[in-house]
Amino acid sequence: MHGLARLSVSILVAAASGAATADVAKGKSVYEKTCAVCHGSGLAGAPKIGDAAAWAPRIKNGNAALYASALNGKPPAMPKKGGALDTPDADVKSAVDYMVASVQAKPDAKKDARKEDKKPDDKTAKPERPAESAPAAKAGEPSVVSVAPTAALAAVATPVAATTSVPAQTPAAAADINAFNRLLKPVGRRNLPPAEDGIHDPANDGTIALQAPLAAYGNLPKSNAGNRIDWVQSIATKKITPRWDRNDLKAEPVVMDLNIVREVKGSMPDVVYPHKQHTEWLDCSNCHPAIFVPQKGANQISMAAILLGQKCGVCHGKVAFPVSECRNCHSKKKDLAVQKTAEAK
Amino acid sequence: MAPRPTTGPIGRALAALLTLLFVLAFLDIEPARAEYGDVVINNYSDAAGMRPVVFPHWFHRIRFRCKVCHADLGFQFKAGGNQINMAKIIDGQFCGACHNGDIAWSVENCNLCHSAKPGTVTQVHESTIQKLAAPAEPARK
């Protein structure tokens, strides 16, 4: 985020401390990219960066234990490598070092850190809190995820790392900085053919034989997320007729039309869980009892669990439409007492 | 420790949640851009000198309901969680239940399945956690 500002600050810091190191820079960037979502705010019980009280008991177990938790995950909420499985082991370790260093920060780093706070366009930067006083700051902690760790943290050079100094990279062309869509994926980069999708190996002869998604999606009803296909409508309008049995073309699903309304505290519309759309695709045993006890209200479901891939998140956000489609689930207006929801669509 | 978001001050949880959802909704970025739901399976392939396997959900769900694989054939809902290997496949389990020259093309087409870039780790592509976990990667390079 805010690469230019951040980089120039780290260059400043580097110049000041004379100890910019590959590992620290790497640790910071991995932290920002992968770990900050949880460790920036303490989401799901993650030890917060800069929160000495949260880290102290963990640091006691030694670096090896911390590395192991970061690399292998710590069930149920700390994902393997923070979920970014393609991060090299060494980089994950650097990110651990970086977070550990945040609660062992040296006082002289603070000066540079303040400079960064003044960057006018840096909306997400939170007011600096000196790392030494982290426990005190805990109570008033902003709960917004702070994606940006502070320059103070960047400046903390772990002694081990201090040997391999690299020149800071020049940031990408400044012209891009105020581009209209900085982070939104451009349309042309969705539904790419296998050879260009970044996962298939273009050098593999089989890759070329594979079908491109758009070739198959031609006349299917569209949606705004995931595969960008409305799979519910695709089946309802018989645009596709996926088999219910591997061999028996005549086998039909046992569709059950039963809606379960889950009341939601706060302003969000209530959730209507429709058995109908699910039993078109799935067997009862796919959900009952492994994911949900078949009894209205008997299951604790929350958005945090869903985001972490549990409950509805076992499928939604993996294969079924993604979690970004709030209104697909939160479909029952609160004021209207008897809203007809037999068809969620 | 279990995520217990329902405990604790609700406003705090909500703020964190909304930030996450913001990230989800708007930071729709990924270094790799494969199709939503593509599963890479790489428990053994790399070690065995084969390219990792890419399983395209979108392609199969046009042809089969989830139930066929996840109830009848016993695929667990977990990328890499089924200990699939070639011996099981040629005995008609997992992919081999269909890729047998009868329902679909058979196993000698190694490179149609083993098609990922070497070194690609086991994952569900574009899953929530991937999107949440990589919020700050610049979109263009």
Tab-separated table of N, CA and C in Angstrom, chain B:
chain	number	residue	atom	x	y	z
B	1	MET	N	-6.538	-21.320	19.790
B	1	MET	CA	-7.752	-20.747	20.382
B	1	MET	C	-8.799	-20.528	19.320
B	2	ALA	N	-10.014	-20.790	19.679
B	2	ALA	CA	-11.086	-20.752	18.689
B	2	ALA	C	-11.489	-19.315	18.395
B	3	PRO	N	-11.861	-19.029	17.159
B	3	PRO	CA	-12.358	-17.686	16.869
B	3	PRO	C	-13.733	-17.579	17.519
B	4	ARG	N	-13.899	-16.657	18.427
B	4	ARG	CA	-15.206	-16.532	19.055
B	4	ARG	C	-15.716	-15.115	18.874
B	5	PRO	N	-16.011	-14.777	17.648
B	5	PRO	CA	-16.336	-13.395	17.333
B	5	PRO	C	-17.641	-12.946	17.965
B	6	THR	N	-18.480	-13.883	18.373
B	6	THR	CA	-19.753	-13.466	18.934
B	6	THR	C	-19.583	-12.941	20.354
B	7	THR	N	-18.461	-13.295	20.997
B	7	THR	CA	-18.205	-12.731	22.302
B	7	THR	C	-17.502	-11.401	22.097
B	8	GLY	N	-17.327	-10.660	23.184
B	8	GLY	CA	-16.603	-9.393	23.067
B	8	GLY	C	-17.506	-8.305	22.525
B	9	PRO	N	-17.058	-7.077	22.633
B	9	PRO	CA	-17.894	-5.935	22.246
B	9	PRO	C	-18.262	-6.015	20.768
B	10	ILE	N	-19.520	-5.899	20.503
B	10	ILE	CA	-19.995	-6.135	19.137
B	10	ILE	C	-19.509	-5.066	18.174
B	11	GLY	N	-19.423	-3.824	18.667
B	11	GLY	CA	-19.005	-2.743	17.780
B	11	GLY	C	-17.603	-3.003	17.231
B	12	ARG	N	-16.748	-3.460	18.106
B	12	ARG	CA	-15.379	-3.744	17.744
B	12	ARG	C	-15.323	-4.849	16.695
B	13	ALA	N	-16.062	-5.883	16.981
B	13	ALA	CA	-16.083	-7.010	16.059
B	13	ALA	C	-16.604	-6.557	14.703
B	14	LEU	N	-17.627	-5.731	14.768
B	14	LEU	CA	-18.227	-5.270	13.525
B	14	LEU	C	-17.269	-4.422	12.716
B	15	ALA	N	-16.557	-3.542	13.418
B	15	ALA	CA	-15.623	-2.677	12.703
B	15	ALA	C	-14.559	-3.520	12.005
B	16	ALA	N	-14.034	-4.493	12.739
B	16	ALA	CA	-13.015	-5.355	12.149
B	16	ALA	C	-13.615	-6.103	10.970
B	17	LEU	N	-14.835	-6.584	11.198
B	17	LEU	CA	-15.513	-7.339	10.159
B	17	LEU	C	-15.729	-6.498	8.915
B	18	LEU	N	-16.214	-5.287	9.145
B	18	LEU	CA	-16.518	-4.452	7.990
B	18	LEU	C	-15.250	-4.114	7.223
B	19	THR	N	-14.158	-3.954	7.961
B	19	THR	CA	-12.914	-3.690	7.263
B	19	THR	C	-12.553	-4.875	6.381
B	20	LEU	N	-12.734	-6.045	6.965
B	20	LEU	CA	-12.449	-7.249	6.195
B	20	LEU	C	-13.321	-7.321	4.956
B	21	LEU	N	-14.582	-7.001	5.174
B	21	LEU	CA	-15.501	-7.115	4.062
B	21	LEU	C	-15.167	-6.080	3.001
B	22	PHE	N	-14.701	-4.939	3.476
B	22	PHE	CA	-14.258	-3.917	2.534
B	22	PHE	C	-13.125	-4.475	1.687
B	23	VAL	N	-12.194	-5.075	2.391
B	23	VAL	CA	-11.055	-5.671	1.703
B	23	VAL	C	-11.553	-6.685	0.688
B	24	LEU	N	-12.494	-7.506	1.143
B	24	LEU	CA	-13.065	-8.530	0.297
B	24	LEU	C	-13.699	-7.971	-0.953
B	25	ALA	N	-14.495	-6.941	-0.731
B	25	ALA	CA	-15.302	-6.451	-1.835
B	25	ALA	C	-14.483	-5.668	-2.846
B	26	PHE	N	-13.485	-4.960	-2.362
B	26	PHE	CA	-12.831	-4.036	-3.272
B	26	PHE	C	-11.416	-4.421	-3.675
B	27	LEU	N	-10.769	-5.171	-2.830
B	27	LEU	CA	-9.387	-5.507	-3.175
B	27	LEU	C	-9.365	-6.862	-3.871
B	28	ASP	N	-10.034	-6.884	-4.977
B	28	ASP	CA	-10.229	-8.137	-5.684
B	28	ASP	C	-8.990	-8.430	-6.509
B	29	ILE	N	-7.876	-8.622	-5.827
B	29	ILE	CA	-6.630	-8.747	-6.580
B	29	ILE	C	-5.880	-9.994	-6.183
B	30	GLU	N	-5.096	-10.474	-7.050
B	30	GLU	CA	-4.413	-11.738	-6.896
B	30	GLU	C	-3.268	-11.764	-7.876
B	31	PRO	N	-2.124	-12.216	-7.466
B	31	PRO	CA	-1.036	-12.326	-8.420
B	31	PRO	C	-1.389	-13.337	-9.515
B	32	ALA	N	-1.879	-14.512	-9.108
B	32	ALA	CA	-2.345	-15.463	-10.106
B	32	ALA	C	-3.833	-15.221	-10.303
B	33	ARG	N	-4.339	-15.506	-11.503
B	33	ARG	CA	-5.704	-15.114	-11.784
B	33	ARG	C	-6.498	-16.278	-12.364
B	34	ALA	N	-6.304	-17.447	-11.813
B	34	ALA	CA	-7.013	-18.610	-12.328
B	34	ALA	C	-8.482	-18.513	-11.974
B	35	GLU	N	-9.265	-19.421	-12.517
B	35	GLU	CA	-10.708	-19.370	-12.329
B	35	GLU	C	-11.083	-19.641	-10.876
B	36	TYR	N	-12.140	-18.967	-10.426
B	36	TYR	CA	-12.657	-19.157	-9.072
B	36	TYR	C	-12.940	-20.635	-8.823
B	37	GLY	N	-12.439	-21.149	-7.727
B	37	GLY	CA	-12.716	-22.534	-7.371
B	37	GLY	C	-11.761	-23.565	-7.953
B	38	ASP	N	-10.787	-23.131	-8.745
B	38	ASP	CA	-9.786	-24.082	-9.229
B	38	ASP	C	-8.974	-24.591	-8.034
B	39	VAL	N	-8.856	-25.906	-7.923
B	39	VAL	CA	-8.106	-26.482	-6.803
B	39	VAL	C	-6.758	-27.000	-7.319
B	40	VAL	N	-5.685	-26.571	-6.690
B	40	VAL	CA	-4.379	-27.148	-6.994
B	40	VAL	C	-4.108	-28.226	-5.956
B	41	ILE	N	-3.755	-29.427	-6.399
B	41	ILE	CA	-3.436	-30.509	-5.468
B	41	ILE	C	-1.959	-30.863	-5.625
B	42	ASN	N	-1.226	-30.682	-4.566
B	42	ASN	CA	0.217	-30.905	-4.636
B	42	ASN	C	0.743	-31.469	-3.321
B	43	ASN	N	0.197	-32.631	-2.935
B	43	ASN	CA	0.771	-33.304	-1.767
B	43	ASN	C	2.020	-34.066	-2.158
B	44	TYR	N	1.966	-34.684	-3.329
B	44	TYR	CA	3.058	-35.580	-3.728
B	44	TYR	C	3.686	-35.216	-5.061
B	45	SER	N	2.963	-34.471	-5.899
B	45	SER	CA	3.390	-34.314	-7.290
B	45	SER	C	4.783	-33.721	-7.414
B	46	ASP	N	4.998	-32.579	-6.776
B	46	ASP	CA	6.302	-31.933	-6.895
B	46	ASP	C	7.418	-32.884	-6.496
B	47	ALA	N	7.201	-33.536	-5.358
B	47	ALA	CA	8.231	-34.441	-4.846
B	47	ALA	C	8.486	-35.577	-5.830
B	48	ALA	N	7.439	-35.961	-6.577
B	48	ALA	CA	7.584	-37.064	-7.520
B	48	ALA	C	8.027	-36.572	-8.899
B	49	GLY	N	8.313	-35.286	-9.006
B	49	GLY	CA	8.793	-34.760	-10.279
B	49	GLY	C	7.697	-34.545	-11.310
B	50	MET	N	6.436	-34.564	-10.875
B	50	MET	CA	5.336	-34.256	-11.792
B	50	MET	C	4.864	-32.833	-11.531
B	51	ARG	N	4.261	-32.215	-12.542
B	51	ARG	CA	3.611	-30.936	-12.276
B	51	ARG	C	2.452	-31.180	-11.299
B	52	PRO	N	2.149	-30.213	-10.443
B	52	PRO	CA	0.981	-30.376	-9.574
B	52	PRO	C	-0.302	-30.475	-10.399
B	53	VAL	N	-1.371	-30.968	-9.766
B	53	VAL	CA	-2.640	-31.193	-10.459
B	53	VAL	C	-3.548	-29.970	-10.295
B	54	VAL	N	-4.212	-29.586	-11.378
B	54	VAL	CA	-5.242	-28.549	-11.266
B	54	VAL	C	-6.602	-29.197	-11.511
B	55	PHE	N	-7.491	-29.057	-10.526
B	55	PHE	CA	-8.853	-29.560	-10.678
B	55	PHE	C	-9.802	-28.382	-10.868
B	56	PRO	N	-10.422	-28.267	-12.045
B	56	PRO	CA	-11.323	-27.124	-12.281
B	56	PRO	C	-12.752	-27.434	-11.841
B	57	HIS	N	-13.213	-26.786	-10.755
B	57	HIS	CA	-14.594	-26.997	-10.305
B	57	HIS	C	-15.604	-26.546	-11.349
B	58	TRP	N	-15.343	-25.367	-11.942
B	58	TRP	CA	-16.322	-24.814	-12.876
B	58	TRP	C	-16.610	-25.801	-13.996
B	59	PHE	N	-15.583	-26.463	-14.495
B	59	PHE	CA	-15.752	-27.380	-15.612
B	59	PHE	C	-16.580	-28.592	-15.192
B	60	HIS	N	-16.262	-29.144	-14.021
B	60	HIS	CA	-16.951	-30.349	-13.570
B	60	HIS	C	-18.371	-30.071	-13.103
B	61	ARG	N	-18.615	-28.863	-12.535
B	61	ARG	CA	-19.960	-28.637	-12.010
B	61	ARG	C	-20.971	-28.368	-13.124
B	62	ILE	N	-20.468	-28.072	-14.313
B	62	ILE	CA	-21.370	-27.986	-15.459
B	62	ILE	C	-21.894	-29.389	-15.797
B	63	ARG	N	-21.093	-30.406	-15.479
B	63	ARG	CA	-21.422	-31.782	-15.842
B	63	ARG	C	-21.967	-32.633	-14.704
B	64	PHE	N	-21.578	-32.296	-13.477
B	64	PHE	CA	-21.995	-33.098	-12.317
B	64	PHE	C	-22.397	-32.188	-11.166
B	65	ARG	N	-23.378	-32.644	-10.372
B	65	ARG	CA	-23.686	-31.944	-9.130
B	65	ARG	C	-22.574	-32.257	-8.122
B	66	CYS	N	-22.468	-31.381	-7.152
B	66	CYS	CA	-21.460	-31.572	-6.110
B	66	CYS	C	-21.590	-32.947	-5.468
B	67	LYS	N	-22.856	-33.378	-5.314
B	67	LYS	CA	-23.156	-34.625	-4.616
B	67	LYS	C	-22.403	-35.817	-5.199
B	68	VAL	N	-22.224	-35.840	-6.517
B	68	VAL	CA	-21.580	-36.989	-7.146
B	68	VAL	C	-20.176	-37.184	-6.565
B	69	CYS	N	-19.429	-36.128	-6.487
B	69	CYS	CA	-18.059	-36.256	-5.989
B	69	CYS	C	-18.000	-36.221	-4.470
B	70	HIS	N	-18.760	-35.299	-3.880
B	70	HIS	CA	-18.552	-35.064	-2.452
B	70	HIS	C	-19.389	-35.973	-1.565
B	71	ALA	N	-20.402	-36.646	-2.119
B	71	ALA	CA	-21.123	-37.651	-1.327
B	71	ALA	C	-20.828	-39.045	-1.882
B	72	ASP	N	-21.121	-39.291	-3.166
B	72	ASP	CA	-20.957	-40.638	-3.711
B	72	ASP	C	-19.499	-41.088	-3.748
B	73	LEU	N	-18.612	-40.211	-4.209
B	73	LEU	CA	-17.220	-40.622	-4.385
B	73	LEU	C	-16.347	-40.309	-3.179
B	74	GLY	N	-16.897	-39.629	-2.214
B	74	GLY	CA	-16.184	-39.448	-0.948
B	74	GLY	C	-15.092	-38.394	-0.918
B	75	PHE	N	-15.058	-37.484	-1.884
B	75	PHE	CA	-14.091	-36.372	-1.786
B	75	PHE	C	-14.450	-35.505	-0.581
B	76	GLN	N	-13.539	-35.362	0.372
B	76	GLN	CA	-13.761	-34.453	1.500
B	76	GLN	C	-13.671	-33.017	1.010
B	77	PHE	N	-14.381	-32.104	1.691
B	77	PHE	CA	-14.284	-30.683	1.357
B	77	PHE	C	-12.964	-30.122	1.861
B	78	LYS	N	-11.865	-30.555	1.329
B	78	LYS	CA	-10.593	-29.986	1.763
B	78	LYS	C	-9.539	-30.169	0.689
B	79	ALA	N	-9.071	-29.073	0.146
B	79	ALA	CA	-8.024	-29.157	-0.876
B	79	ALA	C	-6.838	-29.897	-0.285
B	80	GLY	N	-6.398	-30.920	-0.975
B	80	GLY	CA	-5.262	-31.696	-0.499
B	80	GLY	C	-5.613	-32.639	0.636
B	81	GLY	N	-6.879	-32.718	0.983
B	81	GLY	CA	-7.267	-33.496	2.164
B	81	GLY	C	-7.688	-34.923	1.868
B	82	ASN	N	-7.454	-35.407	0.672
B	82	ASN	CA	-7.946	-36.740	0.326
B	82	ASN	C	-6.862	-37.777	0.031
B	83	GLN	N	-5.616	-37.409	0.233
B	83	GLN	CA	-4.512	-38.356	-0.017
B	83	GLN	C	-4.701	-39.117	-1.333
B	84	ILE	N	-4.950	-38.363	-2.380
B	84	ILE	CA	-5.128	-38.999	-3.686
B	84	ILE	C	-3.753	-39.381	-4.238
B	85	ASN	N	-3.637	-40.566	-4.794
B	85	ASN	CA	-2.416	-40.887	-5.539
B	85	ASN	C	-2.780	-41.726	-6.761
B	86	MET	N	-1.797	-42.024	-7.590
B	86	MET	CA	-2.090	-42.680	-8.862
B	86	MET	C	-2.593	-44.104	-8.671
B	87	ALA	N	-2.099	-44.790	-7.635
B	87	ALA	CA	-2.541	-46.163	-7.407
B	87	ALA	C	-4.056	-46.180	-7.166
B	88	LYS	N	-4.531	-45.249	-6.352
B	88	LYS	CA	-5.974	-45.188	-6.090
B	88	LYS	C	-6.730	-44.820	-7.366
B	89	ILE	N	-6.153	-43.919	-8.147
B	89	ILE	CA	-6.842	-43.469	-9.356
B	89	ILE	C	-7.006	-44.619	-10.350
B	90	ILE	N	-5.953	-45.395	-10.552
B	90	ILE	CA	-6.110	-46.486	-11.535
B	90	ILE	C	-6.989	-47.607	-10.989
B	91	ASP	N	-7.196	-47.640	-9.669
B	91	ASP	CA	-8.147	-48.604	-9.099
B	91	ASP	C	-9.576	-48.066	-9.086
B	92	GLY	N	-9.786	-46.936	-9.719
B	92	GLY	CA	-11.167	-46.447	-9.842
B	92	GLY	C	-11.639	-45.566	-8.696
B	93	GLN	N	-10.731	-45.132	-7.832
B	93	GLN	CA	-11.162	-44.205	-6.787
B	93	GLN	C	-10.905	-42.771	-7.233
B	94	PHE	N	-11.524	-41.821	-6.520
B	94	PHE	CA	-11.333	-40.387	-6.765
B	94	PHE	C	-11.446	-40.068	-8.256
B	95	CYS	N	-10.487	-39.341	-8.807
B	95	CYS	CA	-10.591	-38.966	-10.218
B	95	CYS	C	-10.799	-40.202	-11.095
B	96	GLY	N	-10.252	-41.323	-10.648
B	96	GLY	CA	-10.307	-42.556	-11.433
B	96	GLY	C	-11.708	-43.135	-11.555
B	97	ALA	N	-12.642	-42.665	-10.742
B	97	ALA	CA	-14.019	-43.142	-10.867
B	97	ALA	C	-14.625	-42.688	-12.191
B	98	CYS	N	-14.111	-41.635	-12.749
B	98	CYS	CA	-14.620	-41.137	-14.031
B	98	CYS	C	-13.548	-41.136	-15.113
B	99	HIS	N	-12.347	-40.781	-14.750
B	99	HIS	CA	-11.276	-40.727	-15.750
B	99	HIS	C	-10.745	-42.141	-15.982
B	100	ASN	N	-11.611	-42.936	-16.612
B	100	ASN	CA	-11.340	-44.358	-16.793
B	100	ASN	C	-11.574	-44.790	-18.236
B	101	GLY	N	-11.689	-43.798	-19.121
B	101	GLY	CA	-11.912	-44.139	-20.523
B	101	GLY	C	-13.366	-44.474	-20.809
B	102	ASP	N	-14.220	-44.363	-19.784
B	102	ASP	CA	-15.623	-44.724	-19.945
B	102	ASP	C	-16.487	-43.466	-19.786
B	103	ILE	N	-16.412	-42.858	-18.605
B	103	ILE	CA	-17.157	-41.621	-18.384
B	103	ILE	C	-16.369	-40.424	-18.923
B	104	ALA	N	-15.090	-40.444	-18.732
B	104	ALA	CA	-14.224	-39.367	-19.247
B	104	ALA	C	-12.894	-39.978	-19.692
B	105	TRP	N	-12.101	-39.188	-20.397
B	105	TRP	CA	-10.813	-39.670	-20.891
B	105	TRP	C	-9.980	-40.253	-19.748
B	106	SER	N	-9.121	-41.192	-20.088
B	106	SER	CA	-8.499	-41.960	-19.017
B	106	SER	C	-7.110	-41.454	-18.641
B	107	VAL	N	-6.512	-42.159	-17.690
B	107	VAL	CA	-5.341	-41.648	-16.972
B	107	VAL	C	-4.081	-41.437	-17.803
B	108	GLU	N	-4.005	-42.014	-18.981
B	108	GLU	CA	-2.729	-41.823	-19.690
B	108	GLU	C	-2.545	-40.370	-20.156
B	109	ASN	N	-3.588	-39.570	-20.059
B	109	ASN	CA	-3.456	-38.148	-20.412
B	109	ASN	C	-2.898	-37.360	-19.222
B	110	CYS	N	-1.702	-37.763	-18.839
B	110	CYS	CA	-1.113	-37.191	-17.620
B	110	CYS	C	-1.204	-35.667	-17.583
B	111	ASN	N	-0.850	-35.051	-18.692
B	111	ASN	CA	-0.645	-33.605	-18.664
B	111	ASN	C	-1.929	-32.777	-18.636
B	112	LEU	N	-3.076	-33.442	-18.832
B	112	LEU	CA	-4.317	-32.689	-18.684
B	112	LEU	C	-4.592	-32.432	-17.203
B	113	CYS	N	-4.235	-33.385	-16.369
B	113	CYS	CA	-4.410	-33.180	-14.919
B	113	CYS	C	-3.176	-32.506	-14.325
B	114	HIS	N	-2.015	-33.039	-14.654
B	114	HIS	CA	-0.773	-32.489	-14.089
B	114	HIS	C	-0.349	-31.282	-14.921
B	115	SER	N	-1.034	-30.176	-14.697
B	115	SER	CA	-0.857	-29.052	-15.610
B	115	SER	C	-0.434	-27.762	-14.916
B	116	ALA	N	-0.198	-27.783	-13.601
B	116	ALA	CA	0.152	-26.542	-12.903
B	116	ALA	C	1.635	-26.239	-13.049
B	117	LYS	N	1.971	-24.983	-12.847
B	117	LYS	CA	3.380	-24.615	-12.812
B	117	LYS	C	4.046	-25.382	-11.683
B	118	PRO	N	5.216	-25.937	-11.931
B	118	PRO	CA	5.901	-26.652	-10.850
B	118	PRO	C	6.027	-25.746	-9.628
B	119	GLY	N	5.846	-26.321	-8.472
B	119	GLY	CA	6.001	-25.548	-7.241
B	119	GLY	C	4.737	-24.866	-6.754
B	120	THR	N	3.651	-24.896	-7.549
B	120	THR	CA	2.398	-24.288	-7.081
B	120	THR	C	1.868	-25.090	-5.898
B	121	VAL	N	1.550	-24.399	-4.805
B	121	VAL	CA	1.143	-25.122	-3.604
B	121	VAL	C	-0.334	-25.487	-3.642
B	122	THR	N	-0.700	-26.467	-2.831
B	122	THR	CA	-2.088	-26.890	-2.684
B	122	THR	C	-2.943	-25.704	-2.250
B	123	GLN	N	-4.043	-25.477	-2.920
B	123	GLN	CA	-4.876	-24.318	-2.614
B	123	GLN	C	-6.209	-24.386	-3.342
B	124	VAL	N	-7.176	-23.615	-2.848
B	124	VAL	CA	-8.388	-23.359	-3.615
B	124	VAL	C	-8.216	-21.958	-4.143
B	125	HIS	N	-8.166	-21.820	-5.425
B	125	HIS	CA	-7.839	-20.524	-5.956
B	125	HIS	C	-8.964	-19.523	-5.734
B	126	GLU	N	-8.592	-18.297	-5.340
B	126	GLU	CA	-9.528	-17.193	-5.096
B	126	GLU	C	-10.399	-17.418	-3.870
B	127	SER	N	-10.016	-18.316	-2.971
B	127	SER	CA	-10.824	-18.533	-1.778
B	127	SER	C	-10.770	-17.295	-0.893
B	128	THR	N	-11.754	-17.170	-0.005
B	128	THR	CA	-11.841	-15.985	0.850
B	128	THR	C	-10.509	-15.717	1.536
B	129	ILE	N	-9.931	-16.743	2.078
B	129	ILE	CA	-8.737	-16.543	2.871
B	129	ILE	C	-7.596	-16.021	2.000
B	130	GLN	N	-7.547	-16.485	0.763
B	130	GLN	CA	-6.511	-15.957	-0.133
B	130	GLN	C	-6.737	-14.478	-0.398
B	131	LYS	N	-7.999	-14.127	-0.572
B	131	LYS	CA	-8.282	-12.730	-0.883
B	131	LYS	C	-8.059	-11.861	0.337
B	132	LEU	N	-8.433	-12.384	1.507
B	132	LEU	CA	-8.227	-11.629	2.731
B	132	LEU	C	-6.753	-11.498	3.030
B	133	ALA	N	-6.034	-12.554	2.736
B	133	ALA	CA	-4.660	-12.608	3.191
B	133	ALA	C	-3.724	-11.824	2.295
B	134	ALA	N	-4.150	-11.457	1.123
B	134	ALA	CA	-3.232	-10.748	0.234
B	134	ALA	C	-3.828	-9.412	-0.181
B	135	PRO	N	-4.182	-8.585	0.795
B	135	PRO	CA	-4.906	-7.377	0.432
B	135	PRO	C	-4.027	-6.289	-0.159
B	136	ALA	N	-2.748	-6.349	0.069
B	136	ALA	CA	-1.939	-5.184	-0.257
B	136	ALA	C	-1.010	-5.386	-1.447
B	137	GLU	N	-1.207	-6.447	-2.159
B	137	GLU	CA	-0.361	-6.687	-3.333
B	137	GLU	C	-0.768	-5.731	-4.454
B	138	PRO	N	0.154	-4.973	-4.997
B	138	PRO	CA	-0.210	-4.054	-6.067
B	138	PRO	C	-0.808	-4.824	-7.248
B	139	ALA	N	-1.855	-4.244	-7.827
B	139	ALA	CA	-2.572	-4.956	-8.873
B	139	ALA	C	-1.743	-5.101	-10.142
B	140	ARG	N	-1.019	-4.066	-10.502
B	140	ARG	CA	-0.267	-4.133	-11.750
B	140	ARG	C	1.215	-4.089	-11.460
B	141	LYS	N	1.916	-4.808	-12.282
B	141	LYS	CA	3.366	-4.752	-12.097
B	141	LYS	C	3.991	-4.308	-13.406
